[in-house]
Amino acid sequence: MPRIAYLECSRCHAHHDPATPQTVCTTCAGSLYVRYDLSAARGAAHRDLIGCTAEDKRWSGMWRYRQVLPDVEPVTLGEGWTPMLPSRRYAHVWLKEEGANPTGTFKARGLALAVTMARHHGLKKLAAPTAGNAGGALAAYAAAAGIEAHIFMPWDTPKANQVECRAYGAHVTLVDGLISDCGRMVAERKAAEGWFDISTLKEPFRVEGKKTMGYELVEQLGWTYPDAVFYPTGGGVGMIGMWKAFEEMEQLGWVTGKRPKMIAIQAAGCAPVVRAFETGEAASEIWQDAHTLASGLRVPKPYGDYIILEIVRASGGTAVAVSDEAIFASLRGWATQEGLLLSPEGAAATAAYDYLIGTGFLSASDRVVLFNTGSGNKYTDVIGARIEQFQV
Ligand SMILES: Cc1ncc(COP(=O)(O)O)c(C=O)c1O
Ligand SMILES: [Zn+2]
């Protein structure tokens, strides 16, 4: 495992000391990236040993990539190395099944690493606003690490998220508002309460954990890039993490070729990134009256919007808004015809695939990875409320 060399600002590139807990850039408030000297892992020979050595057998899930993760003792519940399922209907489409993670979503990857680092630094109290699933993951990893978790979520967050947080022993506050209102409450209270703010993109390790999705999808495709990656985008952590992974893998000589088009999918009722993409802006503007049943996508202004937009543009990708109706139609299609109960967020990605095939942006022969970021089983109340229309 490499030592962290420094933390680098994504905006002004200032360096920050990795020896103490950091939040955002002290100069410009940009999000920070974790940087290492990865020279010890350079070359295909290192890559091809992943998961094969006797030492490797001790490391499960995303920790198979320990050559590119911080040199600390993990707090792990078995996150990562999720299935890459070939679609039964589309010949060149794979579904990355993140519902197989602990707590049922990809949020486990980011929170596993963020809580690992929090324990490493001796932090005792963590706080975060959440659209729901990050709260559940934070609660679980904090419990495993013996750390207090203070979680703020909108009152209408799916029931499973509220229940899991309480079951793991977290302090839960239901807020009459959106994730942005929850974030404000954490910001106002954290100094007095002694909380470390573990909000999306306001500490460097959630991105670092989620970058393992980029390593995995490339390894699972035989160390090749797909043509496109569909990512349901709220705060954008996974997209930012995967792009970082691609950059690292190229430096390491683990992959070559053209990077995938990165497709950011949002809900029609909350699409600040799509609007900024379409109008050519470098950052988004706050989306008023955000509403969608894909609760993880209900982020009126992502903190890392400028990074998401840069990536989508640099990759030759696009940003797509999908209606709740299209989300549920796709969710039903994948359930009845593929045997997979997607999260509404994942179904936004699958719906966007049909849409972009229809527009001709992609062709049916393009190799595509769609992210199902969470299990539909966490949304039985949301899906149940619409199930009547599914009856045949
Ligand atoms: C299931 C699910 N998918 C996607 C997202 C959006 O994730 P990100 O913040 O990485 O864009 C969330 C966020 O809450 C989520 O819970
Ligand atoms: Zn900066």
Coordinates of C-alpha atoms and ligand atoms in Angstrom, one line a residue:
M1 CA 0.0 0.0 0.0
P2 CA 1.4 3.4 -0.9
R3 CA 1.9 6.3 1.5
I4 CA -0.1 9.4 0.7
A5 CA 2.3 12.0 -0.7
Y6 CA -0.1 15.0 -0.4
L7 CA -3.7 16.1 -1.0
E8 CA -4.1 18.3 -4.1
C9 CA -6.8 20.8 -4.7
S10 CA -9.0 20.0 -7.7
R11 CA -9.3 23.7 -8.5
C12 CA -6.1 25.6 -7.7
H13 CA -3.8 22.6 -7.2
A14 CA -2.5 23.8 -3.8
H15 CA -1.0 20.9 -1.7
H16 CA -2.3 20.0 1.7
D17 CA -0.8 17.9 4.5
P18 CA -2.2 14.4 4.6
A19 CA -0.9 13.8 8.1
T20 CA -3.9 15.6 9.6
P21 CA -7.7 15.4 8.7
Q22 CA -8.5 17.8 5.9
T23 CA -11.8 19.0 4.5
V24 CA -11.6 21.3 1.5
C25 CA -8.8 23.5 0.1
T26 CA -7.8 26.2 2.6
T27 CA -7.2 28.7 -0.3
C28 CA -10.2 28.2 -2.6
A29 CA -12.5 25.7 -0.9
G30 CA -12.1 23.2 -3.8
S31 CA -12.4 19.5 -3.3
L32 CA -9.1 17.6 -2.5
Y33 CA -7.6 14.6 -4.4
V34 CA -5.4 12.0 -2.7
R35 CA -2.0 11.8 -4.4
Y36 CA 0.6 9.0 -4.0
D37 CA 3.9 8.0 -5.5
L38 CA 2.5 4.9 -7.3
S39 CA 5.8 3.9 -9.0
A40 CA 6.1 0.7 -7.0
A41 CA 2.9 -0.6 -8.8
R42 CA 3.8 0.4 -12.3
G43 CA 3.5 -2.1 -15.1
A44 CA 1.2 -4.9 -16.2
A45 CA 3.1 -7.5 -14.1
H46 CA 1.8 -5.8 -10.9
R47 CA -1.6 -5.5 -12.3
D48 CA -1.8 -9.2 -13.2
L49 CA -0.9 -10.3 -9.7
I50 CA -3.9 -8.6 -8.2
G51 CA -5.9 -11.1 -6.2
C52 CA -3.3 -13.9 -6.9
T53 CA -0.7 -13.8 -4.2
A54 CA -1.0 -15.5 -0.8
E55 CA -1.0 -12.0 0.8
D56 CA -3.8 -10.9 -1.5
K57 CA -6.1 -13.6 -0.3
R58 CA -6.5 -11.7 3.0
W59 CA -7.9 -8.7 1.1
S60 CA -11.4 -8.9 -0.1
G61 CA -13.7 -6.6 -2.1
M62 CA -12.4 -3.2 -3.1
W63 CA -9.2 -3.8 -1.0
R64 CA -7.9 -6.0 -3.8
Y65 CA -6.7 -2.6 -5.1
R66 CA -4.6 -1.9 -2.0
Q67 CA -1.6 -1.0 -4.2
V68 CA -3.5 2.2 -5.0
L69 CA -5.2 2.8 -1.7
P70 CA -3.9 4.4 1.5
D71 CA -1.5 2.4 3.7
V72 CA -3.9 2.1 6.7
E73 CA -5.8 -0.7 8.5
P74 CA -9.2 -0.9 6.8
V75 CA -12.6 -0.7 8.4
T76 CA -14.3 -3.2 6.1
L77 CA -17.6 -4.9 5.8
G78 CA -16.8 -6.6 2.5
E79 CA -17.5 -3.7 0.1
G80 CA -16.7 -3.7 -3.6
W81 CA -15.8 -6.3 -6.2
T82 CA -19.5 -6.3 -7.2
P83 CA -20.8 -8.4 -10.1
M84 CA -20.6 -7.1 -13.7
L85 CA -23.7 -8.7 -15.2
P86 CA -24.1 -9.0 -19.0
S87 CA -27.6 -7.9 -20.0
R88 CA -29.9 -10.6 -21.3
R89 CA -31.4 -8.2 -23.8
Y90 CA -28.6 -5.9 -25.0
A91 CA -25.6 -7.7 -26.4
H92 CA -23.0 -5.1 -25.5
V93 CA -24.4 -3.8 -22.2
W94 CA -23.2 -4.7 -18.7
L95 CA -24.9 -3.8 -15.5
K96 CA -22.5 -3.1 -12.6
E97 CA -24.5 -4.4 -9.7
E98 CA -23.7 -2.1 -6.8
G99 CA -26.7 -3.3 -4.9
A100 CA -24.5 -6.2 -3.8
N101 CA -22.5 -3.9 -1.4
P102 CA -22.9 -3.8 2.4
T103 CA -25.9 -1.6 3.1
G104 CA -27.1 -2.2 -0.4
T105 CA -25.4 0.6 -2.3
F106 CA -22.2 1.9 -3.8
K107 CA -22.0 4.4 -0.9
A108 CA -20.3 1.7 1.1
R109 CA -17.1 2.1 -0.9
G110 CA -16.7 5.8 -0.2
L111 CA -17.7 5.6 3.4
A112 CA -15.6 2.5 4.1
L113 CA -12.5 4.5 3.2
A114 CA -13.6 7.8 4.8
V115 CA -14.4 6.0 8.1
T116 CA -11.1 4.1 7.8
M117 CA -9.2 7.4 7.6
A118 CA -11.3 9.0 10.3
R119 CA -10.4 6.1 12.7
H120 CA -6.8 6.3 11.5
H121 CA -6.8 10.0 12.5
G122 CA -8.5 9.4 15.8
L123 CA -11.7 11.2 15.0
K124 CA -14.5 10.4 17.4
K125 CA -17.6 12.1 15.9
L126 CA -18.6 12.3 12.2
A127 CA -21.5 14.2 10.7
A128 CA -23.0 14.2 7.3
P129 CA -26.1 15.4 5.3
T130 CA -27.5 12.7 3.1
A131 CA -30.0 11.9 0.5
G132 CA -30.3 8.6 2.3
N133 CA -27.9 5.9 1.3
A134 CA -24.7 7.6 2.3
G135 CA -26.3 8.0 5.8
G136 CA -26.9 4.2 6.0
A137 CA -23.4 3.4 4.9
L138 CA -21.9 6.0 7.3
A139 CA -23.9 4.6 10.2
A140 CA -22.7 1.0 9.4
Y141 CA -19.0 1.8 9.1
A142 CA -19.1 4.2 12.1
A143 CA -20.6 1.4 14.2
A144 CA -17.9 -1.0 13.0
A145 CA -15.2 1.6 13.9
G146 CA -16.7 2.6 17.2
I147 CA -17.2 6.2 16.1
E148 CA -20.3 8.4 16.6
A149 CA -22.3 9.3 13.5
H150 CA -24.7 12.3 13.3
I151 CA -26.9 12.0 10.2
F152 CA -29.2 14.7 8.7
M153 CA -31.6 13.5 6.1
P154 CA -34.8 14.9 4.5
W155 CA -37.9 13.7 6.3
D156 CA -39.2 12.0 3.1
T157 CA -36.1 9.9 2.6
P158 CA -37.0 6.2 1.9
K159 CA -38.0 4.4 5.1
A160 CA -35.1 1.9 4.8
N161 CA -32.6 4.6 5.1
Q162 CA -34.1 6.0 8.3
V163 CA -34.5 2.5 9.8
E164 CA -31.0 1.3 9.0
C165 CA -29.3 4.5 10.4
R166 CA -31.2 4.1 13.7
A167 CA -30.5 0.3 13.8
Y168 CA -26.8 1.0 13.5
G169 CA -27.0 3.4 16.4
A170 CA -26.5 6.7 14.6
H171 CA -28.0 10.0 15.7
V172 CA -30.6 10.8 13.1
T173 CA -32.2 14.2 12.5
L174 CA -35.1 14.3 9.9
V175 CA -35.2 17.7 8.2
D176 CA -38.1 19.5 6.6
G177 CA -36.1 20.3 3.5
L178 CA -33.6 18.9 1.0
I179 CA -30.0 17.7 1.4
S180 CA -28.8 21.3 1.0
D181 CA -30.8 22.3 4.1
C182 CA -29.3 19.3 5.9
G183 CA -25.8 20.4 4.8
R184 CA -26.4 23.8 6.2
M185 CA -27.4 22.4 9.6
V186 CA -24.2 20.3 9.8
A187 CA -22.1 23.4 8.9
E188 CA -23.8 25.5 11.5
R189 CA -23.5 23.0 14.3
K190 CA -20.2 21.2 13.7
A191 CA -17.8 23.5 15.5
A192 CA -19.8 23.6 18.7
E193 CA -20.5 19.8 18.6
G194 CA -17.0 18.8 17.7
W195 CA -18.1 16.9 14.6
F196 CA -15.9 16.2 11.6
D197 CA -17.9 17.0 8.4
I198 CA -17.8 14.0 6.1
S199 CA -20.1 15.6 3.5
T200 CA -19.8 14.6 -0.2
L201 CA -16.6 16.2 -1.7
K202 CA -15.9 18.1 1.5
E203 CA -13.3 15.5 2.5
P204 CA -11.0 13.6 0.1
F205 CA -11.6 9.9 0.9
R206 CA -15.1 9.3 -0.3
V207 CA -13.9 9.9 -3.8
E208 CA -10.9 7.8 -3.1
G209 CA -13.1 4.8 -2.1
K210 CA -15.4 5.2 -5.0
K211 CA -12.5 5.3 -7.5
T212 CA -12.4 1.5 -7.0
M213 CA -15.5 1.3 -9.3
G214 CA -13.3 2.5 -12.1
Y215 CA -10.5 -0.1 -11.4
E216 CA -13.1 -2.8 -11.2
L217 CA -15.0 -2.1 -14.3
V218 CA -11.8 -2.0 -16.3
E219 CA -10.5 -5.2 -14.8
Q220 CA -13.8 -7.0 -15.2
L221 CA -13.7 -6.1 -18.9
G222 CA -10.3 -7.7 -19.3
W223 CA -8.3 -4.4 -18.6
T224 CA -10.0 -2.6 -21.4
Y225 CA -12.2 0.5 -21.4
P226 CA -15.9 0.3 -22.5
D227 CA -17.2 2.9 -24.9
A228 CA -19.4 4.6 -22.4
V229 CA -20.2 4.6 -18.7
F230 CA -23.7 5.6 -17.4
Y231 CA -23.6 7.1 -14.0
P232 CA -26.7 8.4 -12.1
T233 CA -25.3 11.7 -10.8
G234 CA -26.3 13.4 -7.5
G235 CA -23.1 14.7 -5.9
G236 CA -21.1 13.1 -8.6
V237 CA -18.6 11.3 -6.3
G238 CA -18.5 8.1 -8.3
M239 CA -18.0 9.8 -11.6
I240 CA -15.1 11.9 -10.2
G241 CA -13.6 8.8 -8.5
M242 CA -13.8 6.7 -11.7
W243 CA -12.1 9.4 -13.8
K244 CA -9.3 9.6 -11.2
A245 CA -9.0 5.8 -11.5
F246 CA -8.6 6.0 -15.2
E247 CA -5.9 8.6 -14.9
E248 CA -4.0 6.5 -12.4
M249 CA -4.4 3.3 -14.4
E250 CA -3.0 5.0 -17.4
Q251 CA 0.0 6.3 -15.4
L252 CA 0.5 2.8 -14.1
G253 CA 0.4 1.3 -17.5
W254 CA -2.6 -0.9 -16.5
V255 CA -4.9 0.2 -19.3
T256 CA -4.5 2.0 -22.7
G257 CA -6.9 3.2 -25.3
K258 CA -9.7 5.8 -25.4
R259 CA -11.4 6.5 -22.1
P260 CA -15.2 5.9 -22.0
K261 CA -17.7 8.6 -22.7
M262 CA -19.0 9.5 -19.3
I263 CA -22.8 10.0 -19.2
A264 CA -24.2 11.9 -16.2
I265 CA -27.8 11.0 -15.6
Q266 CA -30.2 13.1 -13.5
A267 CA -33.9 13.2 -12.8
A268 CA -36.1 15.7 -14.8
G269 CA -37.2 17.1 -11.4
C270 CA -33.7 17.9 -10.3
A271 CA -31.2 18.3 -13.2
P272 CA -28.7 21.1 -12.4
V273 CA -25.8 19.4 -14.1
V274 CA -27.8 18.7 -17.2
R275 CA -28.9 22.3 -17.5
A276 CA -25.3 23.6 -17.0
F277 CA -24.1 21.1 -19.6
E278 CA -26.6 22.2 -22.1
T279 CA -26.1 25.9 -21.6
G280 CA -22.3 25.6 -21.7
E281 CA -21.7 26.8 -18.1
A282 CA -18.7 25.7 -16.0
A283 CA -20.8 25.2 -12.9
S284 CA -24.4 24.6 -12.0
E285 CA -27.0 26.9 -10.5
I286 CA -29.2 25.8 -7.6
W287 CA -32.3 23.8 -8.9
Q288 CA -35.5 25.2 -7.3
D289 CA -38.2 22.8 -5.9
A290 CA -36.2 19.7 -6.6
H291 CA -38.4 16.6 -6.7
T292 CA -37.9 13.1 -7.9
L293 CA -38.6 9.6 -6.6
A294 CA -34.9 8.8 -7.3
S295 CA -34.1 10.3 -3.9
G296 CA -30.3 9.9 -4.4
L297 CA -30.5 12.3 -7.3
R298 CA -32.2 15.0 -5.3
V299 CA -29.2 17.2 -5.0
P300 CA -30.1 20.8 -6.1
K301 CA -26.4 22.0 -6.5
P302 CA -23.6 19.5 -6.3
Y303 CA -20.5 20.8 -4.6
G304 CA -18.3 19.3 -7.2
D305 CA -20.4 20.4 -10.2
Y306 CA -17.4 22.0 -11.9
I307 CA -15.5 18.7 -11.8
I308 CA -18.4 16.6 -13.1
L309 CA -18.9 19.1 -16.0
E310 CA -15.2 19.0 -16.9
I311 CA -15.2 15.2 -17.0
V312 CA -18.4 14.8 -19.0
R313 CA -17.0 17.3 -21.6
A314 CA -13.5 16.0 -21.7
S315 CA -14.8 12.4 -22.2
G316 CA -17.0 13.4 -25.1
G317 CA -20.0 12.3 -23.0
T318 CA -23.3 13.9 -22.3
A319 CA -25.8 14.7 -19.5
V320 CA -29.3 13.4 -19.7
A321 CA -32.4 14.2 -17.6
V322 CA -35.0 11.3 -17.2
S323 CA -38.6 11.6 -16.1
D324 CA -39.9 9.6 -13.1
E325 CA -42.2 7.8 -15.5
A326 CA -39.3 6.7 -17.7
I327 CA -37.4 5.6 -14.6
F328 CA -40.2 3.4 -13.5
A329 CA -40.8 2.0 -16.9
S330 CA -37.2 1.0 -17.1
L331 CA -37.2 -0.3 -13.5
R332 CA -40.0 -2.6 -14.4
G333 CA -38.4 -3.8 -17.6
W334 CA -35.2 -4.8 -15.8
A335 CA -37.2 -6.5 -13.1
T336 CA -39.5 -8.5 -15.3
Q337 CA -37.0 -9.3 -18.1
E338 CA -33.7 -9.5 -16.4
G339 CA -34.6 -10.5 -12.9
L340 CA -33.0 -7.4 -11.4
L341 CA -34.7 -5.0 -9.0
L342 CA -32.8 -1.8 -9.6
S343 CA -32.8 1.3 -7.5
P344 CA -34.7 4.2 -9.1
E345 CA -31.3 5.9 -9.6
G346 CA -30.0 2.8 -11.4
A347 CA -33.2 2.7 -13.4
A348 CA -32.5 6.3 -14.4
A349 CA -29.2 5.1 -16.0
T350 CA -31.0 2.2 -17.8
A351 CA -33.7 4.5 -19.1
A352 CA -31.0 7.0 -20.3
Y353 CA -29.4 4.1 -22.3
D354 CA -32.6 3.5 -24.2
Y355 CA -32.9 7.2 -24.8
L356 CA -29.4 7.7 -26.2
I357 CA -29.7 4.6 -28.4
G358 CA -32.9 6.2 -29.7
T359 CA -31.2 9.6 -30.4
G360 CA -28.3 7.9 -32.1
F361 CA -25.7 9.3 -29.6
L362 CA -24.7 5.7 -29.0
S363 CA -25.1 2.7 -31.3
A364 CA -26.2 -0.8 -30.1
S365 CA -22.7 -2.1 -30.9
D366 CA -21.1 0.2 -28.4
R367 CA -19.8 -1.5 -25.2
V368 CA -21.6 0.1 -22.3
V369 CA -21.5 -0.2 -18.5
L370 CA -24.7 1.0 -16.7
F371 CA -24.4 1.6 -13.0
N372 CA -27.1 0.2 -10.8
T373 CA -25.9 2.2 -7.8
G374 CA -28.2 0.5 -5.3
S375 CA -30.6 -2.3 -4.6
G376 CA -34.3 -1.8 -5.3
N377 CA -34.9 -3.6 -2.0
K378 CA -34.1 -0.3 -0.2
Y379 CA -37.0 1.4 -2.0
T380 CA -39.9 -0.9 -1.2
D381 CA -42.0 2.0 0.0
V382 CA -41.2 4.1 -3.1
I383 CA -41.7 1.2 -5.6
G384 CA -44.7 -0.1 -3.6
A385 CA -46.5 3.2 -4.0
R386 CA -46.3 2.7 -7.8
I387 CA -46.6 -1.0 -8.0
E388 CA -50.3 -1.0 -9.1
Q389 CA -49.4 0.4 -12.4
F390 CA -47.1 -2.6 -12.9
Q391 CA -50.0 -5.1 -12.6
V392 CA -50.8 -6.8 -15.8
Ligands
LIG1 C1 -28.6 4.9 -5.1 C2 -27.9 6.1 -5.4 N1 -27.5 6.4 -6.7 C3 -26.8 7.5 -7.0 C4 -26.6 8.5 -6.1 C5 -25.8 9.7 -6.5 O1 -24.5 9.5 -6.1 P1 -23.3 10.6 -6.3 O2 -23.5 11.5 -5.1 O3 -22.0 9.9 -6.2 O4 -23.5 11.3 -7.6 C6 -27.0 8.3 -4.8 C7 -26.8 9.4 -3.8 O5 -27.3 9.4 -2.7 C8 -27.7 7.1 -4.4 O6 -28.1 6.9 -3.2
ZN2 ZN -7.7 25.3 -4.0

